[in-house]
Amino acid sequence: LVDSSIYRPLVHLTPPVGWMNDPNGLFYDSSESTYHVYYQYNPNDTIWGLPLYWGHATSDDLLTWDHHAPAIGPENDDEGIYSGSIVIDYDNTSGFFDDSTRPEQRIVAIYTNNLPDVETQDIAYSTDGGYTFEKYENNPVIDVNSTQFRDPKVIWYEETEQWVMTVAKSQEYKIQIYTSDNLKDWSLASNFSTKGYVGYQYECPGLFEATIENPKSGDPEKKWVMVLAINPGSPLGGSINEYFVGDFNGTEFIPDDDATRFMDTGKDFYAFQAFFNAPENRSIGVAWSSNWQYSNQVPDPDGYRSSMSSIREYTLRYVSTNPESEQLILCQKPFFVNETDLKVVEEYKVSNSSLTVDHTFGSSFANSNTTGLLDFNMTFTVNGTTDVTQKDSVTFELRIKSNQSDEAIALGYDYNNEQFYINRATESYFQRTNQFFQERWSTYVQPLTITESGDKQYQLYGLVDNNILELYFNDGAFTSTNTFFLEKGKPSNVDIVASSSKEAYHRGPAD
Ligand code: FRU
């Protein structure tokens, strides 16, 4: 029998009981040094269903979470408070506040009210720091008589001193941009439509600014990023998040190019939302770590389903696979992790004519061999001169497993196709009961660092938290986030199989 807490991550946010999907209403209360995360919440079951609430958790370190009563709920049981965002109305443009509410806590939520025959955009305000909300008496604030119109994300645009909303006309493949002076009266400013990988419908659009790490002369300090979630229709199956980099002038978003870029190359990263604000104006955000393809079916022995990704910090970076094809891409790292704090547990190097693996089994966390929470760092160099016949005989696999069994999920490198792959299919319960987990799929990644001798180099930071694996390649230039369900124990080891003789190198934290 499965220990009921076996899958529950420790630092990733999970609901105490019940069902969780999209992150909502993310903001930082600087007067209390507290982060607030709301989420799509069904407290009555471990599957998605109505009535749907905004669940609520707070944290001061983004690793440990306090749970609170649902913050906003529907009027009737066949309705849902769907996804949306929160802004801090410092200057009381809405008129909801008076001097008794300090500016940092003038909190207004903008969300979709899902009724049986319509989706409208509604607002509610809080005068107690975001714990309870009062709905606006003249809701809705936008009603276009549509059943597929949702997920308002509102930002403050400094130059025009206006509120700006992105909202999805889901099945028309349209992100609509509305503007407002007071959060109550909105006017349509523009449409951003049929861009990128359209899938079946658009959900959870959003705009945020990110700093360019390595600007070219003439570049602004920051550029705008438009995010967009599509479901179903991901090339990997199910749901996926994509993004565009470009300019925004207060009414219109102009992408730099038409390229489709995915935020994360794994299967469990959806409905990303950026925080309204963060300390030092940093750009941080979080996604739901599941996939609509199977989210309602994964094991739920502990009475809950789904978690969030780690809270991540976002920057833009020019990267190139060769000097002619530079791209400005979104880079990510866990907001709370300082890789230099990694306490080294084991260090070694594996090397042959085809590859070198420099592996540091570190840990930023205590008791990683029993808690299921561990992280690691490695550099992996593929010898550019290795010929194809020789490549065939080389294996490289990272196996994430418990020290009680050989059941593992594998991260490997396929030399012939120059792709990483993840194999979540194990001999476990999950493989036996869920067809879709048997797939073996590749994360399509470009070699982002090529050394002078033609070697391809990958740096990898990995974070394992019971049933979620987050991979950050090349300082976060691409990531892959995937959940998994080992039946026979919490993950405690990362074994490396890397050699031409298929010799296994077992390394884990000291017992
Ligand atoms: C995305 C989504 C949103 C909607 C919410 C409902 O995962 O479908 O479009 O607001 O979930 O829970």
PDB file of N, CA and C in Angstrom, residues 96-174:
ATOM      1  N   PHE A  96     -12.882  52.274  -3.789  1.00  0.00           N
ATOM      2  CA  PHE A  96     -13.330  51.269  -2.814  1.00  0.00           C
ATOM      3  C   PHE A  96     -12.749  51.516  -1.412  1.00  0.00           C
ATOM      4  N   PHE A  97     -11.694  52.353  -1.321  1.00  0.00           N
ATOM      5  CA  PHE A  97     -10.932  52.418  -0.066  1.00  0.00           C
ATOM      6  C   PHE A  97     -10.984  53.804   0.560  1.00  0.00           C
ATOM      7  N   ASP A  98     -10.667  53.860   1.859  1.00  0.00           N
ATOM      8  CA  ASP A  98     -10.452  55.160   2.502  1.00  0.00           C
ATOM      9  C   ASP A  98      -9.151  55.067   3.297  1.00  0.00           C
ATOM     10  N   ASP A  99      -8.868  56.069   4.086  1.00  0.00           N
ATOM     11  CA  ASP A  99      -7.563  56.129   4.753  1.00  0.00           C
ATOM     12  C   ASP A  99      -7.324  54.985   5.741  1.00  0.00           C
ATOM     13  N   SER A 100      -8.384  54.278   6.113  1.00  0.00           N
ATOM     14  CA  SER A 100      -8.177  53.186   7.073  1.00  0.00           C
ATOM     15  C   SER A 100      -7.491  51.969   6.430  1.00  0.00           C
ATOM     16  N   THR A 101      -7.434  51.932   5.107  1.00  0.00           N
ATOM     17  CA  THR A 101      -6.717  50.826   4.439  1.00  0.00           C
ATOM     18  C   THR A 101      -5.395  51.354   3.899  1.00  0.00           C
ATOM     19  N   ARG A 102      -4.276  50.794   4.381  1.00  0.00           N
ATOM     20  CA  ARG A 102      -2.987  51.312   3.912  1.00  0.00           C
ATOM     21  C   ARG A 102      -2.803  50.992   2.430  1.00  0.00           C
ATOM     22  N   PRO A 103      -2.093  51.868   1.707  1.00  0.00           N
ATOM     23  CA  PRO A 103      -1.987  51.735   0.249  1.00  0.00           C
ATOM     24  C   PRO A 103      -1.564  50.342  -0.218  1.00  0.00           C
ATOM     25  N   GLU A 104      -0.650  49.682   0.489  1.00  0.00           N
ATOM     26  CA  GLU A 104      -0.145  48.354   0.067  1.00  0.00           C
ATOM     27  C   GLU A 104      -1.217  47.277   0.176  1.00  0.00           C
ATOM     28  N   GLN A 105      -2.324  47.592   0.863  1.00  0.00           N
ATOM     29  CA  GLN A 105      -3.374  46.574   1.048  1.00  0.00           C
ATOM     30  C   GLN A 105      -4.689  46.981   0.375  1.00  0.00           C
ATOM     31  N   ARG A 106      -4.604  47.894  -0.592  1.00  0.00           N
ATOM     32  CA  ARG A 106      -5.820  48.258  -1.346  1.00  0.00           C
ATOM     33  C   ARG A 106      -5.960  47.269  -2.490  1.00  0.00           C
ATOM     34  N   ILE A 107      -6.532  46.132  -2.153  1.00  0.00           N
ATOM     35  CA  ILE A 107      -6.478  44.956  -3.023  1.00  0.00           C
ATOM     36  C   ILE A 107      -7.781  44.786  -3.794  1.00  0.00           C
ATOM     37  N   VAL A 108      -7.638  44.692  -5.130  1.00  0.00           N
ATOM     38  CA  VAL A 108      -8.814  44.461  -5.968  1.00  0.00           C
ATOM     39  C   VAL A 108      -8.576  43.201  -6.807  1.00  0.00           C
ATOM     40  N   ALA A 109      -9.527  42.278  -6.741  1.00  0.00           N
ATOM     41  CA  ALA A 109      -9.462  41.050  -7.544  1.00  0.00           C
ATOM     42  C   ALA A 109     -10.328  41.225  -8.782  1.00  0.00           C
ATOM     43  N   ILE A 110      -9.822  40.761  -9.921  1.00  0.00           N
ATOM     44  CA  ILE A 110     -10.550  40.810 -11.197  1.00  0.00           C
ATOM     45  C   ILE A 110     -10.599  39.362 -11.685  1.00  0.00           C
ATOM     46  N   TYR A 111     -11.793  38.803 -11.868  1.00  0.00           N
ATOM     47  CA  TYR A 111     -11.903  37.368 -12.145  1.00  0.00           C
ATOM     48  C   TYR A 111     -13.080  37.106 -13.073  1.00  0.00           C
ATOM     49  N   THR A 112     -13.128  35.879 -13.581  1.00  0.00           N
ATOM     50  CA  THR A 112     -14.257  35.481 -14.423  1.00  0.00           C
ATOM     51  C   THR A 112     -15.331  34.851 -13.556  1.00  0.00           C
ATOM     52  N   ASN A 113     -16.546  35.370 -13.675  1.00  0.00           N
ATOM     53  CA  ASN A 113     -17.685  34.749 -13.019  1.00  0.00           C
ATOM     54  C   ASN A 113     -18.283  33.792 -14.039  1.00  0.00           C
ATOM     55  N   ASN A 114     -18.122  32.495 -13.788  1.00  0.00           N
ATOM     56  CA  ASN A 114     -18.640  31.500 -14.727  1.00  0.00           C
ATOM     57  C   ASN A 114     -20.040  31.091 -14.298  1.00  0.00           C
ATOM     58  N   LEU A 115     -21.023  31.494 -15.090  1.00  0.00           N
ATOM     59  CA  LEU A 115     -22.426  31.161 -14.839  1.00  0.00           C
ATOM     60  C   LEU A 115     -22.853  30.136 -15.890  1.00  0.00           C
ATOM     61  N   PRO A 116     -23.938  29.403 -15.659  1.00  0.00           N
ATOM     62  CA  PRO A 116     -24.310  28.354 -16.613  1.00  0.00           C
ATOM     63  C   PRO A 116     -24.392  28.830 -18.073  1.00  0.00           C
ATOM     64  N   ASP A 117     -24.785  30.091 -18.298  1.00  0.00           N
ATOM     65  CA  ASP A 117     -24.952  30.503 -19.699  1.00  0.00           C
ATOM     66  C   ASP A 117     -24.091  31.687 -20.125  1.00  0.00           C
ATOM     67  N   VAL A 118     -23.140  32.108 -19.281  1.00  0.00           N
ATOM     68  CA  VAL A 118     -22.289  33.232 -19.680  1.00  0.00           C
ATOM     69  C   VAL A 118     -21.026  33.287 -18.819  1.00  0.00           C
ATOM     70  N   GLU A 119     -19.934  33.835 -19.397  1.00  0.00           N
ATOM     71  CA  GLU A 119     -18.740  34.152 -18.617  1.00  0.00           C
ATOM     72  C   GLU A 119     -18.553  35.658 -18.645  1.00  0.00           C
ATOM     73  N   THR A 120     -18.548  36.287 -17.455  1.00  0.00           N
ATOM     74  CA  THR A 120     -18.358  37.736 -17.375  1.00  0.00           C
ATOM     75  C   THR A 120     -17.127  38.045 -16.534  1.00  0.00           C
ATOM     76  N   GLN A 121     -16.621  39.273 -16.687  1.00  0.00           N
ATOM     77  CA  GLN A 121     -15.492  39.696 -15.851  1.00  0.00           C
ATOM     78  C   GLN A 121     -16.053  40.537 -14.709  1.00  0.00           C
ATOM     79  N   ASP A 122     -15.720  40.123 -13.488  1.00  0.00           N
ATOM     80  CA  ASP A 122     -16.243  40.748 -12.278  1.00  0.00           C
ATOM     81  C   ASP A 122     -15.076  41.214 -11.395  1.00  0.00           C
ATOM     82  N   ILE A 123     -15.383  42.075 -10.435  1.00  0.00           N
ATOM     83  CA  ILE A 123     -14.341  42.516  -9.506  1.00  0.00           C
ATOM     84  C   ILE A 123     -14.827  42.425  -8.052  1.00  0.00           C
ATOM     85  N   ALA A 124     -13.862  42.341  -7.137  1.00  0.00           N
ATOM     86  CA  ALA A 124     -14.156  42.314  -5.703  1.00  0.00           C
ATOM     87  C   ALA A 124     -12.973  42.971  -5.000  1.00  0.00           C
ATOM     88  N   TYR A 125     -13.188  43.550  -3.813  1.00  0.00           N
ATOM     89  CA  TYR A 125     -12.082  44.225  -3.133  1.00  0.00           C
ATOM     90  C   TYR A 125     -11.962  43.725  -1.699  1.00  0.00           C
ATOM     91  N   SER A 126     -10.752  43.883  -1.170  1.00  0.00           N
ATOM     92  CA  SER A 126     -10.470  43.419   0.193  1.00  0.00           C
ATOM     93  C   SER A 126      -9.873  44.564   0.998  1.00  0.00           C
ATOM     94  N   THR A 127     -10.334  44.734   2.223  1.00  0.00           N
ATOM     95  CA  THR A 127      -9.752  45.764   3.101  1.00  0.00           C
ATOM     96  C   THR A 127      -9.045  45.116   4.296  1.00  0.00           C
ATOM     97  N   ASP A 128      -8.882  43.765   4.252  1.00  0.00           N
ATOM     98  CA  ASP A 128      -8.184  43.102   5.365  1.00  0.00           C
ATOM     99  C   ASP A 128      -6.919  42.376   4.897  1.00  0.00           C
ATOM    100  N   GLY A 129      -6.269  42.923   3.870  1.00  0.00           N
ATOM    101  CA  GLY A 129      -5.001  42.344   3.429  1.00  0.00           C
ATOM    102  C   GLY A 129      -5.153  41.153   2.504  1.00  0.00           C
ATOM    103  N   GLY A 130      -6.355  40.917   1.972  1.00  0.00           N
ATOM    104  CA  GLY A 130      -6.517  39.856   0.974  1.00  0.00           C
ATOM    105  C   GLY A 130      -7.108  38.567   1.512  1.00  0.00           C
ATOM    106  N   TYR A 131      -7.627  38.583   2.735  1.00  0.00           N
ATOM    107  CA  TYR A 131      -8.190  37.350   3.320  1.00  0.00           C
ATOM    108  C   TYR A 131      -9.677  37.196   3.008  1.00  0.00           C
ATOM    109  N   THR A 132     -10.408  38.307   3.044  1.00  0.00           N
ATOM    110  CA  THR A 132     -11.826  38.246   2.657  1.00  0.00           C
ATOM    111  C   THR A 132     -12.112  39.353   1.642  1.00  0.00           C
ATOM    112  N   PHE A 133     -13.134  39.121   0.810  1.00  0.00           N
ATOM    113  CA  PHE A 133     -13.433  40.045  -0.294  1.00  0.00           C
ATOM    114  C   PHE A 133     -14.907  40.424  -0.307  1.00  0.00           C
ATOM    115  N   GLU A 134     -15.163  41.623  -0.752  1.00  0.00           N
ATOM    116  CA  GLU A 134     -16.514  42.138  -0.964  1.00  0.00           C
ATOM    117  C   GLU A 134     -16.707  42.265  -2.478  1.00  0.00           C
ATOM    118  N   LYS A 135     -17.760  41.653  -3.010  1.00  0.00           N
ATOM    119  CA  LYS A 135     -17.979  41.782  -4.458  1.00  0.00           C
ATOM    120  C   LYS A 135     -18.549  43.163  -4.786  1.00  0.00           C
ATOM    121  N   TYR A 136     -18.131  43.715  -5.904  1.00  0.00           N
ATOM    122  CA  TYR A 136     -18.610  45.025  -6.371  1.00  0.00           C
ATOM    123  C   TYR A 136     -20.099  44.929  -6.673  1.00  0.00           C
ATOM    124  N   GLU A 137     -20.862  45.925  -6.191  1.00  0.00           N
ATOM    125  CA  GLU A 137     -22.330  45.836  -6.304  1.00  0.00           C
ATOM    126  C   GLU A 137     -22.825  45.936  -7.752  1.00  0.00           C
ATOM    127  N   ASN A 138     -22.009  46.561  -8.639  1.00  0.00           N
ATOM    128  CA  ASN A 138     -22.475  46.698 -10.022  1.00  0.00           C
ATOM    129  C   ASN A 138     -21.809  45.709 -10.988  1.00  0.00           C
ATOM    130  N   ASN A 139     -21.356  44.567 -10.447  1.00  0.00           N
ATOM    131  CA  ASN A 139     -20.833  43.518 -11.340  1.00  0.00           C
ATOM    132  C   ASN A 139     -21.904  43.095 -12.336  1.00  0.00           C
ATOM    133  N   PRO A 140     -21.546  42.597 -13.542  1.00  0.00           N
ATOM    134  CA  PRO A 140     -20.172  42.461 -14.052  1.00  0.00           C
ATOM    135  C   PRO A 140     -19.599  43.788 -14.557  1.00  0.00           C
ATOM    136  N   VAL A 141     -18.240  43.828 -14.675  1.00  0.00           N
ATOM    137  CA  VAL A 141     -17.636  45.031 -15.272  1.00  0.00           C
ATOM    138  C   VAL A 141     -17.449  44.868 -16.782  1.00  0.00           C
ATOM    139  N   ILE A 142     -17.361  43.616 -17.268  1.00  0.00           N
ATOM    140  CA  ILE A 142     -17.391  43.384 -18.729  1.00  0.00           C
ATOM    141  C   ILE A 142     -18.276  42.167 -19.007  1.00  0.00           C
ATOM    142  N   ASP A 143     -19.236  42.369 -19.899  1.00  0.00           N
ATOM    143  CA  ASP A 143     -20.121  41.273 -20.316  1.00  0.00           C
ATOM    144  C   ASP A 143     -20.334  41.417 -21.818  1.00  0.00           C
ATOM    145  N   VAL A 144     -19.821  40.454 -22.592  1.00  0.00           N
ATOM    146  CA  VAL A 144     -20.014  40.518 -24.051  1.00  0.00           C
ATOM    147  C   VAL A 144     -20.914  39.377 -24.510  1.00  0.00           C
ATOM    148  N   ASN A 145     -21.660  38.807 -23.553  1.00  0.00           N
ATOM    149  CA  ASN A 145     -22.622  37.761 -23.850  1.00  0.00           C
ATOM    150  C   ASN A 145     -21.958  36.552 -24.528  1.00  0.00           C
ATOM    151  N   SER A 146     -20.859  36.098 -23.886  1.00  0.00           N
ATOM    152  CA  SER A 146     -20.119  34.959 -24.433  1.00  0.00           C
ATOM    153  C   SER A 146     -19.942  33.904 -23.343  1.00  0.00           C
ATOM    154  N   THR A 147     -19.918  32.636 -23.758  1.00  0.00           N
ATOM    155  CA  THR A 147     -19.646  31.561 -22.797  1.00  0.00           C
ATOM    156  C   THR A 147     -18.169  31.180 -22.799  1.00  0.00           C
ATOM    157  N   GLN A 148     -17.374  31.833 -23.670  1.00  0.00           N
ATOM    158  CA  GLN A 148     -15.954  31.488 -23.809  1.00  0.00           C
ATOM    159  C   GLN A 148     -15.128  32.772 -23.733  1.00  0.00           C
ATOM    160  N   PHE A 149     -15.147  33.420 -22.577  1.00  0.00           N
ATOM    161  CA  PHE A 149     -14.547  34.752 -22.417  1.00  0.00           C
ATOM    162  C   PHE A 149     -14.014  34.824 -20.993  1.00  0.00           C
ATOM    163  N   ARG A 150     -12.693  34.598 -20.826  1.00  0.00           N
ATOM    164  CA  ARG A 150     -12.249  34.440 -19.429  1.00  0.00           C
ATOM    165  C   ARG A 150     -10.770  34.736 -19.175  1.00  0.00           C
ATOM    166  N   ASP A 151     -10.454  34.687 -17.892  1.00  0.00           N
ATOM    167  CA  ASP A 151      -9.095  34.753 -17.337  1.00  0.00           C
ATOM    168  C   ASP A 151      -8.460  36.150 -17.448  1.00  0.00           C
ATOM    169  N   PRO A 152      -9.113  37.177 -16.853  1.00  0.00           N
ATOM    170  CA  PRO A 152      -8.561  38.542 -16.915  1.00  0.00           C
ATOM    171  C   PRO A 152      -7.307  38.676 -16.058  1.00  0.00           C
ATOM    172  N   LYS A 153      -6.251  39.209 -16.658  1.00  0.00           N
ATOM    173  CA  LYS A 153      -5.014  39.496 -15.922  1.00  0.00           C
ATOM    174  C   LYS A 153      -4.782  40.993 -16.065  1.00  0.00           C
ATOM    175  N   VAL A 154      -4.737  41.704 -14.963  1.00  0.00           N
ATOM    176  CA  VAL A 154      -4.635  43.161 -15.011  1.00  0.00           C
ATOM    177  C   VAL A 154      -3.276  43.629 -14.501  1.00  0.00           C
ATOM    178  N   ILE A 155      -2.714  44.599 -15.213  1.00  0.00           N
ATOM    179  CA  ILE A 155      -1.448  45.231 -14.808  1.00  0.00           C
ATOM    180  C   ILE A 155      -1.663  46.743 -14.781  1.00  0.00           C
ATOM    181  N   TRP A 156      -0.739  47.476 -14.188  1.00  0.00           N
ATOM    182  CA  TRP A 156      -0.754  48.940 -14.204  1.00  0.00           C
ATOM    183  C   TRP A 156       0.266  49.383 -15.223  1.00  0.00           C
ATOM    184  N   TYR A 157      -0.155  50.217 -16.210  1.00  0.00           N
ATOM    185  CA  TYR A 157       0.782  50.693 -17.230  1.00  0.00           C
ATOM    186  C   TYR A 157       1.142  52.137 -16.903  1.00  0.00           C
ATOM    187  N   GLU A 158       2.400  52.309 -16.507  1.00  0.00           N
ATOM    188  CA  GLU A 158       2.871  53.564 -15.924  1.00  0.00           C
ATOM    189  C   GLU A 158       2.695  54.770 -16.872  1.00  0.00           C
ATOM    190  N   GLU A 159       3.110  54.606 -18.145  1.00  0.00           N
ATOM    191  CA  GLU A 159       3.129  55.766 -19.053  1.00  0.00           C
ATOM    192  C   GLU A 159       1.768  56.406 -19.280  1.00  0.00           C
ATOM    193  N   THR A 160       0.734  55.571 -19.387  1.00  0.00           N
ATOM    194  CA  THR A 160      -0.602  56.146 -19.610  1.00  0.00           C
ATOM    195  C   THR A 160      -1.410  56.239 -18.312  1.00  0.00           C
ATOM    196  N   GLU A 161      -0.794  55.793 -17.208  1.00  0.00           N
ATOM    197  CA  GLU A 161      -1.472  55.746 -15.912  1.00  0.00           C
ATOM    198  C   GLU A 161      -2.844  55.101 -16.032  1.00  0.00           C
ATOM    199  N   GLN A 162      -2.816  53.892 -16.612  1.00  0.00           N
ATOM    200  CA  GLN A 162      -4.068  53.155 -16.803  1.00  0.00           C
ATOM    201  C   GLN A 162      -3.910  51.700 -16.398  1.00  0.00           C
ATOM    202  N   TRP A 163      -5.036  51.111 -16.039  1.00  0.00           N
ATOM    203  CA  TRP A 163      -5.094  49.662 -15.845  1.00  0.00           C
ATOM    204  C   TRP A 163      -5.232  49.015 -17.220  1.00  0.00           C
ATOM    205  N   VAL A 164      -4.538  47.896 -17.423  1.00  0.00           N
ATOM    206  CA  VAL A 164      -4.612  47.180 -18.695  1.00  0.00           C
ATOM    207  C   VAL A 164      -4.969  45.726 -18.403  1.00  0.00           C
ATOM    208  N   MET A 165      -6.013  45.243 -19.076  1.00  0.00           N
ATOM    209  CA  MET A 165      -6.446  43.848 -18.895  1.00  0.00           C
ATOM    210  C   MET A 165      -6.182  43.045 -20.162  1.00  0.00           C
ATOM    211  N   THR A 166      -5.582  41.858 -20.009  1.00  0.00           N
ATOM    212  CA  THR A 166      -5.588  40.888 -21.103  1.00  0.00           C
ATOM    213  C   THR A 166      -6.604  39.822 -20.710  1.00  0.00           C
ATOM    214  N   VAL A 167      -7.420  39.403 -21.660  1.00  0.00           N
ATOM    215  CA  VAL A 167      -8.469  38.427 -21.373  1.00  0.00           C
ATOM    216  C   VAL A 167      -8.684  37.600 -22.636  1.00  0.00           C
ATOM    217  N   ALA A 168      -9.026  36.319 -22.480  1.00  0.00           N
ATOM    218  CA  ALA A 168      -9.110  35.423 -23.645  1.00  0.00           C
ATOM    219  C   ALA A 168     -10.529  35.282 -24.172  1.00  0.00           C
ATOM    220  N   LYS A 169     -10.676  35.480 -25.490  1.00  0.00           N
ATOM    221  CA  LYS A 169     -11.864  35.017 -26.205  1.00  0.00           C
ATOM    222  C   LYS A 169     -11.437  33.626 -26.690  1.00  0.00           C
ATOM    223  N   SER A 170     -11.647  32.640 -25.806  1.00  0.00           N
ATOM    224  CA  SER A 170     -10.921  31.367 -25.912  1.00  0.00           C
ATOM    225  C   SER A 170     -11.024  30.679 -27.261  1.00  0.00           C
ATOM    226  N   GLN A 171     -12.270  30.500 -27.738  1.00  0.00           N
ATOM    227  CA  GLN A 171     -12.396  29.695 -28.948  1.00  0.00           C
ATOM    228  C   GLN A 171     -12.340  30.519 -30.225  1.00  0.00           C
ATOM    229  N   GLU A 172     -12.107  31.825 -30.079  1.00  0.00           N
ATOM    230  CA  GLU A 172     -11.828  32.658 -31.259  1.00  0.00           C
ATOM    231  C   GLU A 172     -10.327  32.899 -31.392  1.00  0.00           C
ATOM    232  N   TYR A 173      -9.523  32.234 -30.570  1.00  0.00           N
ATOM    233  CA  TYR A 173      -8.065  32.409 -30.592  1.00  0.00           C
ATOM    234  C   TYR A 173      -7.683  33.874 -30.504  1.00  0.00           C
ATOM    235  N   LYS A 174      -8.281  34.571 -29.532  1.00  0.00           N
ATOM    236  CA  LYS A 174      -8.088  36.010 -29.424  1.00  0.00           C
ATOM    237  C   LYS A 174      -7.686  36.373 -28.004  1.00  0.00           C
TER     238      LYS A 174
END
